[in-house]
Amino acid sequence: MSTTAEKIIGTLPDAQGHFGPYGGLFVSETLMEPLQELRAAYERYMQDEDFLRELDEDLANYVGRPSPIYHARRWSEQLGGAQIYLKREDLNHTGAHKVNNTIGQALLARRMGKTRIIAETGAGQHGVATATVAARLGLECVVYMGAVDIARQEANVYRMRLLGAEVRAVSSGSKTLKDALNEAMRDWVTNVDNTFYIIGTVAGPHPYPAMVRDFQAVIGREAREQMQHQTGRLPDALVACVGGGSNAIGLFYPFLDDQDVKIYGVEAAGNGVDTGLHAAPLCAGKPGVLHGNRTYLMEDTDGQIIETHSISAGLDYPGVGPEHAWLKDSGRAKYVAVTDDEALEAFHDLTRIEGIIPALESSHALAYAKKLAPGMKRDQAVLINLSGRGDKDMHTVAAREGIEI
Amino acid sequence: MSRLEARFSQLKATGKKALIPFITAGDPLPDITVDLMQDLVSAGADIIELGVPFSDPMADGPVIQRASERALEHHVSLRDVMQMVSRFRELDNETPVVLMGYLNPIEIMGYQTFAAQAAEAGVDGILVVDLPPEEGAELLAAMKGRGLDQIYLIAPTSTPERIKTICDAAGGFVYYVSVKGVTGASHLDLQAVESKLRDIRAVTHLPVGVGFGIKDAQTAAAVSRLADAVVVGSALVSRVEALAEEPEKIGRALEEVIASMRKAMDEA
């Protein structure tokens, strides 16, 4: 029975930012004090009614929350099993869940008197969401992006520049998200007095994993109420894609104590987990320390971080949020992986059957739901986090299919 | 007495300050690292800081990051680095060697295994850039168990309480990062350094080294008037980089830098 299980919500992380053996604070000394200041400000303002009111108003009137829950009836019918529901984070301002967090952190930055915002971005969604709130609050904004990602996400680069952000190309290492993160950390360490670093996912040193989770948990709080209102009960299963894992933890967190709700996080298997060309640290990696926290990583036997492969730039990251690592080990959530091909197939299914073009990241969650639902009963419900819209992926999908646009 | 202790007390007795060059192991070629270490010593280095290559050196500037990348092209691992120290030890059993790097390569090897192998190889201490004392108790215990020192960084942002915590855990010496920023940064402010060193010396008897931003003999001399040790990294590694295609010339170039710093420090 769920009532006898131990409560998880509110217990993690501990005061030092640990989720069991994961998380923590693994940074150079220069950042220890700024992180302590951030933590103090965060803890203070999350109890501050004025701050929370400002945040709620922005989420309602600027982002457009609450995002709806949509019952995908035709797709459910075709799959012939559980009913599929979509949490429509794709309908948020800027087209993805990322803005829930950037609004929260930018408001916090302003309260802390910081005048300059920096961020890292992979696919560009977090960069766009950061540039957006920086524009609105009149803050200087610098976004670090790997040179490889800049080439494959030109539209988002242009979008960020339109919004007034400076996009700095990172040409070190694999020239992707992890390198952008390294570079943003270097900027922060150098300009720590006036600069706030908005991390886009539930990774990094404490308090980022907890703070980003708390800003994203609005997804799960809304969904939990909406499902009860629309279907009269909680869903039987939750499914979300996991790169760093912010949309997933945002959905999962408010359900963690509902032991009857099964939780599935879906990683990017790229060409297939057994090919080695993937981005699935929870399914095929080992624990290690990177970017300020201990978590599962894609690494070689010498402890060097290895390059990841995924059709989706937003999942192309060798680590994962430490809370996911803990949820995996504890058994509360199950982590699986789907390939590029499976994600693409689900991308087309949702587009053609429901008239919704999903982001390639979210398509990984859809692809796993497609495997899960047929084995469930028709009166059961699967709730998928549709974390973003697919407009940004038109070029990638077209190119994959040999079409030039 | 450890090699580090012996070296610092020897320097103290002669009224000199320690000169600590940093190079990345395996940069640009694994075969020449031990030779370069000897060249550094013969030019006047007192302690060698040897960088362990890592794929994601978050606290380093572009110069040292590229050094890591050059070494990793040859797949230089933590085990390889310890073998280099072993070979150096056959030729020089007095100059202390400190490994500087990131936690993950140590983590994957296992703390006990690492400490045992490091001691066996003749390593004297380690500086793990992304391991603050709060997370480091287990590794520290493994290191102490083998008589190895853990060297910690102190930053301009470190509060008096943190300086105390760090100095309590530290062994060998403590390393003051003279600027906010990554390795190779500029704008070293001598007055600020001087005042921070006072705070540090108030809570520890360990020698205090200063690094980050020491580019030339003149700065080295100025810093040596304030500190017990001067650490120089990017200024050397950029020479290595410039000569990466002519590796036979690197030893000479590093000797020149170190000799000029040595001379300026000894005259300071």
XYZ file of C-alpha atoms in Angstrom:
673
model
C 0.000 0.000 0.000
C 1.169 3.447 -0.841
C 0.404 4.778 2.624
C 3.026 2.577 4.259
C 5.829 3.541 1.898
C 8.344 6.073 3.082
C 7.788 9.616 1.945
C 10.319 10.985 -0.534
C 9.004 14.471 -1.254
C 10.714 17.081 0.868
C 13.437 14.727 2.140
C 16.008 15.136 -0.635
C 18.545 16.502 -1.109
C 20.168 16.711 2.343
C 21.691 19.973 3.575
C 24.870 19.370 1.552
C 22.923 18.706 -1.627
C 23.214 14.916 -1.628
C 20.665 12.538 -3.084
C 22.035 9.416 -1.416
C 25.561 9.081 -2.854
C 24.771 11.462 -5.738
C 24.702 15.240 -6.145
C 26.872 17.316 -3.827
C 29.201 20.188 -4.498
C 32.235 19.345 -6.621
C 33.545 22.701 -7.788
C 36.716 24.710 -7.512
C 37.123 26.801 -4.390
C 36.302 30.114 -6.078
C 32.709 28.976 -6.596
C 32.046 27.668 -3.094
C 31.092 31.022 -1.619
C 28.969 32.193 -4.582
C 27.104 28.879 -4.458
C 26.520 29.376 -0.762
C 25.110 32.861 -1.492
C 22.887 31.422 -4.190
C 21.635 28.748 -1.860
C 20.849 31.270 0.869
C 18.986 33.524 -1.573
C 17.106 30.610 -3.046
C 16.033 29.274 0.340
C 14.987 32.732 1.444
C 12.956 33.640 -1.618
C 11.207 30.283 -1.916
C 9.615 31.242 1.429
C 9.002 34.839 0.378
C 5.355 35.531 -0.489
C 6.155 38.530 -2.620
C 8.661 36.558 -4.711
C 6.300 33.613 -5.112
C 3.462 35.909 -6.157
C 5.686 37.522 -8.784
C 6.724 34.072 -10.046
C 3.128 32.814 -10.196
C 1.975 35.890 -12.073
C 4.727 35.478 -14.647
C 3.993 31.797 -15.047
C 0.325 32.594 -15.636
C 0.504 35.716 -17.789
C 3.869 35.485 -19.520
C 4.354 31.734 -19.908
C 0.670 30.899 -20.240
C 0.303 28.412 -17.413
C -1.335 26.158 -16.526
C -0.546 24.157 -19.638
C -3.401 21.846 -20.615
C -3.614 18.075 -20.404
C -4.727 16.641 -23.704
C -6.297 13.198 -24.131
C -4.800 11.744 -27.314
C -7.878 9.669 -28.168
C -7.070 8.629 -31.743
C -3.518 7.595 -30.889
C -4.715 5.716 -27.785
C -7.306 3.944 -29.914
C -4.712 2.898 -32.499
C -2.310 1.628 -29.851
C -5.153 -0.391 -28.404
C -4.250 -0.214 -24.732
C -3.984 2.460 -22.058
C -5.347 5.959 -22.641
C -2.609 8.431 -23.488
C -2.592 11.909 -21.998
C -0.140 14.651 -22.903
C 1.018 17.419 -20.589
C 1.312 20.233 -23.106
C 4.537 21.989 -22.123
C 4.987 22.607 -25.854
C 2.310 25.301 -25.563
C 4.374 27.417 -23.156
C 5.829 30.703 -24.321
C 9.073 29.858 -26.185
C 7.747 26.388 -26.948
C 9.132 24.200 -24.196
C 9.276 23.590 -20.456
C 12.625 25.381 -20.154
C 11.042 28.781 -19.478
C 9.512 27.608 -16.153
C 13.015 27.510 -14.764
C 14.556 30.511 -16.487
C 11.757 32.767 -15.214
C 12.366 31.539 -11.677
C 16.137 31.931 -11.799
C 16.027 35.305 -13.555
C 13.662 36.703 -10.932
C 16.020 35.350 -8.297
C 18.991 36.962 -10.072
C 17.241 40.311 -10.005
C 16.469 39.989 -6.305
C 20.148 39.191 -5.710
C 21.150 42.377 -7.522
C 22.932 40.592 -10.377
C 22.969 42.500 -13.654
C 24.393 39.920 -15.991
C 22.977 36.514 -16.921
C 24.912 33.653 -18.483
C 23.670 30.274 -19.663
C 24.764 27.197 -21.577
C 22.618 25.641 -24.244
C 22.590 22.504 -26.382
C 19.636 22.549 -28.771
C 19.172 26.216 -28.031
C 15.860 25.899 -26.182
C 17.315 26.809 -22.803
C 19.343 29.569 -24.440
C 16.210 30.995 -26.040
C 14.275 30.723 -22.784
C 17.104 32.512 -20.966
C 17.509 35.223 -23.619
C 13.748 35.740 -23.472
C 13.563 36.432 -19.752
C 16.774 38.460 -19.853
C 15.201 40.683 -22.525
C 12.084 41.110 -20.455
C 14.006 42.002 -17.284
C 16.541 44.159 -19.094
C 19.525 42.034 -18.042
C 22.712 41.552 -20.057
C 22.770 37.995 -21.414
C 25.568 35.788 -22.720
C 24.789 32.268 -23.953
C 27.511 29.645 -24.483
C 26.848 27.121 -27.208
C 29.031 24.446 -28.757
C 30.202 25.229 -32.283
C 28.684 21.943 -33.514
C 25.322 22.821 -31.979
C 25.443 26.332 -33.440
C 25.762 24.793 -36.870
C 22.803 22.458 -36.377
C 20.496 24.940 -34.631
C 20.907 28.117 -36.667
C 17.335 29.290 -36.163
C 17.650 29.254 -32.388
C 20.966 31.100 -32.580
C 19.298 33.816 -34.617
C 16.363 33.884 -32.194
C 18.709 34.442 -29.238
C 20.492 37.237 -31.080
C 17.171 38.892 -31.929
C 16.377 38.817 -28.224
C 19.562 40.745 -27.534
C 21.713 37.912 -26.207
C 25.319 37.435 -27.180
C 25.856 33.859 -28.363
C 29.444 32.714 -27.831
C 30.646 29.714 -29.807
C 32.568 27.092 -27.818
C 35.194 25.296 -29.882
C 36.830 23.161 -27.203
C 36.349 19.431 -26.585
C 33.411 17.922 -28.444
C 32.012 21.421 -29.186
C 28.606 20.468 -27.760
C 26.549 20.994 -24.614
C 29.061 19.692 -22.063
C 31.726 22.024 -23.420
C 29.308 24.955 -23.364
C 28.709 24.141 -19.698
C 32.466 24.105 -18.992
C 32.801 27.495 -20.656
C 29.838 29.000 -18.784
C 31.396 27.815 -15.505
C 34.655 29.527 -16.494
C 32.812 32.739 -17.210
C 31.018 32.507 -13.877
C 34.225 31.926 -11.935
C 35.707 35.028 -13.584
C 32.699 37.373 -13.309
C 31.099 36.022 -10.197
C 30.471 39.431 -8.598
C 27.831 40.666 -11.030
C 26.865 37.481 -12.857
C 24.117 34.907 -12.288
C 24.543 31.560 -14.015
C 21.184 30.103 -15.089
C 21.740 26.354 -15.454
C 19.092 24.792 -17.648
C 18.823 21.353 -16.181
C 18.705 19.503 -12.856
C 22.462 18.941 -12.853
C 25.419 21.000 -11.630
C 26.529 21.736 -8.081
C 24.087 22.129 -5.202
C 21.670 23.984 -5.089
C 21.046 23.788 -8.856
C 19.572 20.265 -9.039
C 17.094 21.034 -6.248
C 16.381 24.589 -7.389
C 15.717 23.697 -11.022
C 13.546 20.785 -9.880
C 11.510 23.073 -7.657
C 10.960 25.559 -10.481
C 9.990 22.746 -12.879
C 7.791 20.899 -10.382
C 4.943 23.192 -11.400
C 4.511 20.710 -14.279
C 3.766 17.790 -11.983
C 1.726 19.799 -9.486
C -0.603 20.973 -12.235
C -0.725 17.570 -13.895
C -1.569 15.785 -10.660
C -4.592 18.047 -10.131
C -5.620 18.104 -13.763
C -5.590 14.300 -14.062
C -7.692 13.929 -10.953
C -10.086 16.545 -12.259
C -10.291 15.157 -15.805
C -10.156 11.420 -15.151
C -11.138 11.194 -11.503
C -7.850 9.606 -10.458
C -4.077 9.605 -10.814
C -2.443 8.204 -13.950
C -1.037 4.657 -13.833
C 2.233 5.657 -15.412
C 4.300 8.754 -16.146
C 6.693 8.930 -19.075
C 9.214 11.690 -19.816
C 12.435 11.986 -21.774
C 15.687 12.410 -19.842
C 18.734 14.319 -21.042
C 19.842 16.264 -18.011
C 16.359 15.466 -16.789
C 14.597 18.739 -15.947
C 11.282 18.139 -17.665
C 11.213 14.608 -16.272
C 11.897 15.581 -12.680
C 9.387 18.420 -13.018
C 6.683 15.916 -13.888
C 7.824 13.106 -11.595
C 8.555 14.960 -8.386
C 4.998 15.696 -7.165
C 4.092 12.024 -7.829
C 7.031 10.421 -6.010
C 4.973 9.531 -2.952
C 2.147 8.082 -5.069
C 3.608 4.588 -5.061
C 0.929 3.223 -7.408
C 2.023 5.582 -10.163
C 4.787 3.950 -12.201
C 7.526 6.277 -13.406
C 9.550 5.867 -16.618
C 12.421 8.092 -17.697
C 13.449 7.664 -21.330
C 17.035 8.227 -22.406
C 18.405 8.581 -25.918
C 19.721 5.273 -27.242
C 21.010 6.982 -30.408
C 22.031 4.219 -32.815
C 21.348 1.654 -30.071
C 22.739 1.232 -26.545
C 24.858 -1.751 -27.643
C 26.546 0.296 -30.403
C 28.125 2.642 -27.864
C 26.761 5.572 -29.905
C 24.122 6.856 -27.516
C 23.371 9.290 -24.705
C 22.046 6.944 -22.050
C 24.199 7.245 -18.897
C 21.531 5.790 -16.598
C 21.017 2.750 -18.808
C 24.632 2.174 -19.803
C 26.934 4.472 -17.827
C 28.726 4.443 -14.474
C 28.711 6.804 -11.501
C 31.343 9.527 -11.544
C 31.846 13.250 -10.969
C 31.293 15.903 -13.624
C 30.021 19.496 -13.697
C 29.798 19.844 -9.962
C 27.899 16.706 -9.013
C 28.223 12.948 -8.660
C 25.923 11.066 -10.977
C 25.824 8.466 -13.757
C 28.117 9.411 -16.626
C 29.186 8.297 -20.045
C 32.886 7.759 -19.459
C 35.721 5.503 -20.539
C 37.752 3.217 -18.282
C 40.187 6.084 -17.531
C 37.402 8.341 -16.287
C 37.422 10.591 -19.352
C 34.007 11.786 -20.479
C 33.032 10.365 -23.855
C 31.044 11.875 -26.665
C 27.353 11.208 -26.870
C 25.164 10.553 -29.880
C 21.522 11.400 -30.315
C 19.343 12.804 -33.055
C 18.059 15.178 -30.415
C 20.497 17.914 -29.401
C 18.618 18.410 -26.129
C 19.386 14.852 -24.985
C 22.992 14.906 -26.184
C 24.603 15.132 -22.739
C 26.950 12.620 -21.031
C 25.542 13.123 -17.527
C 22.153 13.252 -15.880
C 20.649 14.995 -12.873
C 21.702 13.364 -9.566
C 18.124 12.923 -8.392
C 17.499 10.657 -11.383
C 20.570 8.638 -10.395
C 19.062 8.254 -6.937
C 15.589 7.405 -8.284
C 17.174 4.718 -10.466
C 19.122 3.093 -7.642
C 16.175 3.292 -5.252
C 13.936 1.638 -7.810
C 11.281 4.350 -7.553
C 11.699 5.197 -11.233
C 12.668 2.993 -14.134
C 14.987 4.253 -16.856
C 14.822 2.935 -20.394
C 16.216 4.074 -23.739
C 14.798 4.397 -27.246
C 16.742 4.784 -30.486
C 16.804 7.677 -32.950
C 14.670 5.621 -35.333
C 12.048 4.803 -32.717
C 11.852 8.448 -31.668
C 11.423 9.559 -35.279
C 8.635 7.066 -35.822
C 6.805 8.398 -32.761
C 7.439 11.942 -34.002
C 5.567 11.131 -37.200
C 2.813 9.223 -35.376
C 1.859 12.113 -33.129
C 2.104 14.593 -35.988
C -0.136 12.595 -38.318
C -2.553 11.135 -35.817
C -3.070 13.988 -33.374
C -1.939 17.058 -35.322
C 0.762 17.882 -32.794
C 4.390 18.203 -33.930
C 6.509 17.207 -30.932
C 10.138 18.076 -30.225
C 12.571 15.237 -30.980
C 13.425 15.150 -27.256
C 9.776 14.588 -26.307
C 9.454 12.076 -29.142
C 11.652 9.742 -27.082
C 8.999 9.716 -24.358
C 6.287 9.149 -26.958
C 8.232 6.243 -28.429
C 8.444 4.493 -25.092
C 4.756 5.111 -24.355
C 4.054 3.475 -27.668
C 5.715 0.304 -26.355
C 4.139 0.574 -22.920
C 0.490 1.381 -23.647
C -0.494 -1.688 -25.696
C 0.346 -3.947 -22.743
C -1.942 -2.013 -20.423
C -5.706 -2.028 -19.994
C -7.983 0.417 -21.802
C -9.154 1.959 -18.554
C -5.595 2.744 -17.498
C -3.867 6.047 -18.181
C -0.346 6.968 -19.270
C 0.672 10.598 -18.836
C 3.489 11.783 -21.107
C 5.326 15.034 -20.673
C 5.237 16.675 -24.086
C 8.141 18.864 -23.089
C 8.526 20.900 -26.270
C 7.258 21.555 -29.766
C 8.996 20.308 -32.866
C 9.296 23.433 -34.998
C 12.981 23.716 -34.139
C 13.569 20.194 -35.483
C 12.201 20.650 -39.005
C 15.677 20.795 -40.543
C 16.930 17.770 -38.620
C 13.950 15.604 -39.538
C 13.946 16.736 -43.158
C 17.687 16.160 -43.534
C 17.354 12.690 -42.027
C 14.795 11.910 -44.702
C 16.903 13.340 -47.500
C 14.784 16.459 -47.964
C 16.280 19.932 -48.263
C 14.248 22.862 -46.967
C 59.805 13.903 7.019
C 57.976 14.036 3.691
C 59.730 15.311 0.586
C 57.497 18.405 0.632
C 58.356 19.216 4.244
C 62.036 18.601 3.628
C 62.045 20.841 0.582
C 60.281 23.723 2.309
C 62.508 23.584 5.389
C 65.605 23.420 3.182
C 64.416 26.539 1.326
C 63.638 28.308 4.541
C 67.112 27.598 5.832
C 68.649 29.213 2.744
C 66.190 32.114 2.667
C 64.706 31.110 -0.679
C 61.167 30.754 -1.940
C 59.840 27.703 -3.766
C 59.366 27.847 -7.511
C 56.707 25.380 -8.641
C 56.263 24.863 -12.377
C 53.185 23.138 -13.758
C 53.141 21.090 -16.929
C 50.512 18.677 -18.177
C 51.685 15.075 -18.261
C 51.866 13.748 -21.799
C 51.790 17.170 -23.463
C 52.598 17.176 -26.314
C 54.066 13.647 -26.207
C 54.022 11.106 -23.364
C 57.660 10.153 -23.942
C 59.153 13.543 -23.156
C 57.385 14.367 -19.870
C 60.028 12.847 -17.587
C 62.782 14.666 -19.491
C 60.896 17.942 -19.142
C 60.520 17.368 -15.395
C 64.285 16.983 -15.109
C 64.867 20.079 -17.236
C 62.607 22.071 -14.932
C 64.543 20.889 -11.886
C 67.912 21.649 -13.408
C 66.727 25.176 -14.288
C 65.764 25.843 -10.675
C 62.359 24.334 -9.930
C 61.854 23.158 -6.334
C 58.636 21.187 -6.675
C 56.953 19.834 -9.823
C 53.235 20.100 -10.334
C 52.153 17.582 -12.906
C 48.740 17.975 -14.524
C 46.638 14.855 -15.027
C 44.806 15.255 -18.338
C 41.018 15.408 -18.144
C 38.420 15.737 -20.881
C 36.492 18.486 -19.082
C 38.894 20.757 -17.200
C 36.282 23.215 -15.967
C 38.599 25.331 -13.803
C 41.285 25.762 -16.420
C 41.675 28.378 -19.085
C 42.098 27.615 -22.803
C 45.892 27.116 -22.632
C 45.788 24.278 -20.117
C 42.631 22.835 -21.607
C 44.389 22.469 -24.953
C 47.312 20.819 -23.145
C 44.857 18.231 -21.789
C 43.479 17.708 -25.276
C 46.977 17.156 -26.726
C 47.781 14.619 -24.009
C 44.457 12.846 -24.449
C 45.177 12.406 -28.148
C 47.784 9.959 -26.834
C 45.305 8.504 -24.307
C 47.416 9.522 -21.342
C 45.661 8.068 -18.291
C 46.108 8.578 -14.566
C 48.012 5.250 -14.506
C 50.333 6.518 -17.225
C 50.960 9.701 -15.235
C 51.930 7.663 -12.174
C 54.306 5.620 -14.305
C 55.960 8.849 -15.423
C 56.424 9.830 -11.772
C 57.909 6.410 -11.105
C 60.451 6.879 -13.871
C 61.258 10.385 -12.626
C 61.811 8.965 -9.129
C 64.497 6.614 -10.415
C 66.439 9.722 -11.457
C 65.439 12.188 -8.755
C 64.388 11.052 -5.312
C 64.257 14.494 -3.716
C 62.149 16.887 -5.776
C 58.551 16.630 -4.600
C 55.913 15.870 -7.228
C 52.317 16.980 -6.818
C 49.607 15.754 -9.168
C 46.975 18.295 -10.117
C 43.747 17.288 -11.766
C 40.068 16.530 -11.480
C 38.261 13.976 -9.380
C 36.701 11.686 -11.965
C 39.835 9.787 -13.076
C 40.604 9.130 -9.380
C 37.013 8.223 -8.618
C 36.892 5.566 -11.342
C 40.189 4.050 -10.193
C 38.997 3.923 -6.590
C 40.432 6.059 -3.788
C 42.363 3.279 -2.027
C 43.863 1.918 -5.223
C 44.824 5.400 -6.302
C 46.457 6.289 -2.976
C 48.401 3.016 -2.935
C 49.639 3.402 -6.500
C 50.475 7.078 -6.059
C 52.551 6.340 -2.955
C 54.259 3.470 -4.724
C 55.108 5.697 -7.688
C 56.656 8.369 -5.480
C 53.927 11.002 -5.720
C 54.000 13.378 -2.738
C 50.672 15.116 -2.884
C 47.587 15.759 -4.943
C 45.524 18.789 -5.716
C 42.039 17.871 -6.897
C 40.570 21.040 -8.322
C 36.919 20.042 -8.070
C 37.066 18.409 -4.641
C 36.413 20.835 -1.790
C 37.127 19.557 1.742
C 33.383 19.131 2.347
C 33.306 16.293 -0.207
C 36.832 15.103 0.301
C 36.966 13.303 3.663
C 37.145 9.814 2.180
C 39.895 10.564 -0.301
C 41.775 12.537 2.336
C 41.729 9.533 4.668
C 43.020 7.280 1.891
C 45.782 9.757 1.118
C 46.797 10.180 4.740
C 46.828 6.429 5.148
C 49.661 6.363 2.601
C 51.481 9.411 3.931
C 50.437 11.597 1.019
C 49.440 15.248 1.285
C 46.298 16.772 -0.044
C 46.828 20.309 -1.292
C 43.846 22.624 -1.408
C 43.082 25.832 -3.220
C 42.039 28.988 -1.405
C 40.294 31.640 -3.509
C 39.726 35.386 -3.269
C 36.096 34.499 -2.492
C 36.976 32.171 0.420
C 35.590 33.447 3.725
C 37.662 33.264 6.952
C 35.605 30.236 8.068
C 36.292 28.420 4.827
C 39.990 29.265 4.987
C 40.048 27.596 8.391
C 38.189 24.502 7.161
C 40.542 24.209 4.199
C 43.730 24.686 6.200
C 42.581 22.066 8.710
C 42.309 19.489 5.930
C 45.388 20.595 3.983
C 48.845 19.054 3.995
C 52.126 19.967 2.293
C 51.212 23.549 1.459
C 48.131 25.574 0.608
C 47.678 27.172 -2.747
C 46.175 30.633 -2.998
C 44.474 31.330 -6.310
C 45.434 34.937 -6.839
C 42.593 35.936 -9.146
C 38.930 35.178 -9.651
C 39.008 33.204 -12.825
C 40.561 30.246 -14.537
C 44.215 29.332 -14.930
C 46.089 31.708 -17.189
C 43.976 34.714 -16.228
C 45.510 38.152 -15.873
C 45.119 41.117 -13.469
C 46.986 39.883 -10.447
C 46.507 42.398 -7.633
C 49.488 42.219 -5.276
C 47.849 44.206 -2.510
C 44.815 41.962 -2.449
C 47.121 38.936 -2.428
C 49.066 40.325 0.482
C 45.995 40.919 2.593
C 44.566 37.464 1.861
C 47.885 35.809 2.727
C 47.688 37.472 6.137
C 44.274 35.846 6.713
C 45.652 32.484 5.652
C 48.787 32.683 7.777
C 46.643 33.558 10.783
C 45.189 30.032 10.740
C 47.962 27.806 9.401
C 51.686 27.174 9.668
C 51.730 25.449 6.289
C 53.700 27.165 3.532
C 51.482 29.255 1.253
C 51.895 29.158 -2.512
C 50.395 31.643 -4.935
C 49.419 30.887 -8.514
C 47.070 31.742 -11.427
C 48.199 34.750 -13.431
C 51.988 34.603 -12.895
C 53.270 35.193 -16.393
C 56.813 36.537 -16.136
C 59.932 36.771 -13.975
C 58.959 40.176 -12.646
C 55.571 38.992 -11.334
C 57.160 35.835 -9.952
C 59.668 37.950 -8.024
C 56.976 40.277 -6.709
C 54.826 37.372 -5.540
C 57.814 35.592 -3.994
C 58.268 38.550 -1.660
C 54.837 37.776 -0.205
C 54.430 34.015 -0.519
C 56.420 30.874 0.323
C 55.971 29.465 -3.140
C 55.233 30.706 -6.642
C 53.296 28.459 -9.018
C 53.639 29.015 -12.736
C 51.533 27.076 -15.247
C 50.026 28.684 -18.315
C 53.206 30.694 -19.008
C 55.051 27.371 -19.417
C 52.277 25.456 -21.119
C 51.890 28.151 -23.768
C 55.606 27.596 -24.615
C 54.910 23.873 -24.908
C 52.012 24.625 -27.210
C 54.056 26.923 -29.430
C 56.667 24.174 -29.857
C 54.302 21.193 -30.012
C 55.528 20.399 -33.533
C 59.185 20.709 -32.524
C 59.158 18.845 -29.196
C 62.961 18.614 -29.046
C 63.047 22.375 -28.422
C 60.565 22.406 -25.510
C 62.987 21.490 -22.729
C 65.275 24.389 -23.559
C 62.369 26.853 -23.761
C 61.009 25.811 -20.357
C 64.485 26.009 -18.828
C 64.768 29.610 -20.008
C 61.475 30.618 -18.381
C 62.261 28.873 -15.111
C 65.846 30.101 -14.955
C 64.766 33.715 -15.424
C 62.099 33.368 -12.740
C 64.548 31.654 -10.415
C 67.043 34.449 -10.851
C 64.454 37.193 -10.322
C 63.053 35.465 -7.238
C 66.444 34.897 -5.670
C 67.343 38.553 -6.202
C 63.998 39.784 -4.900
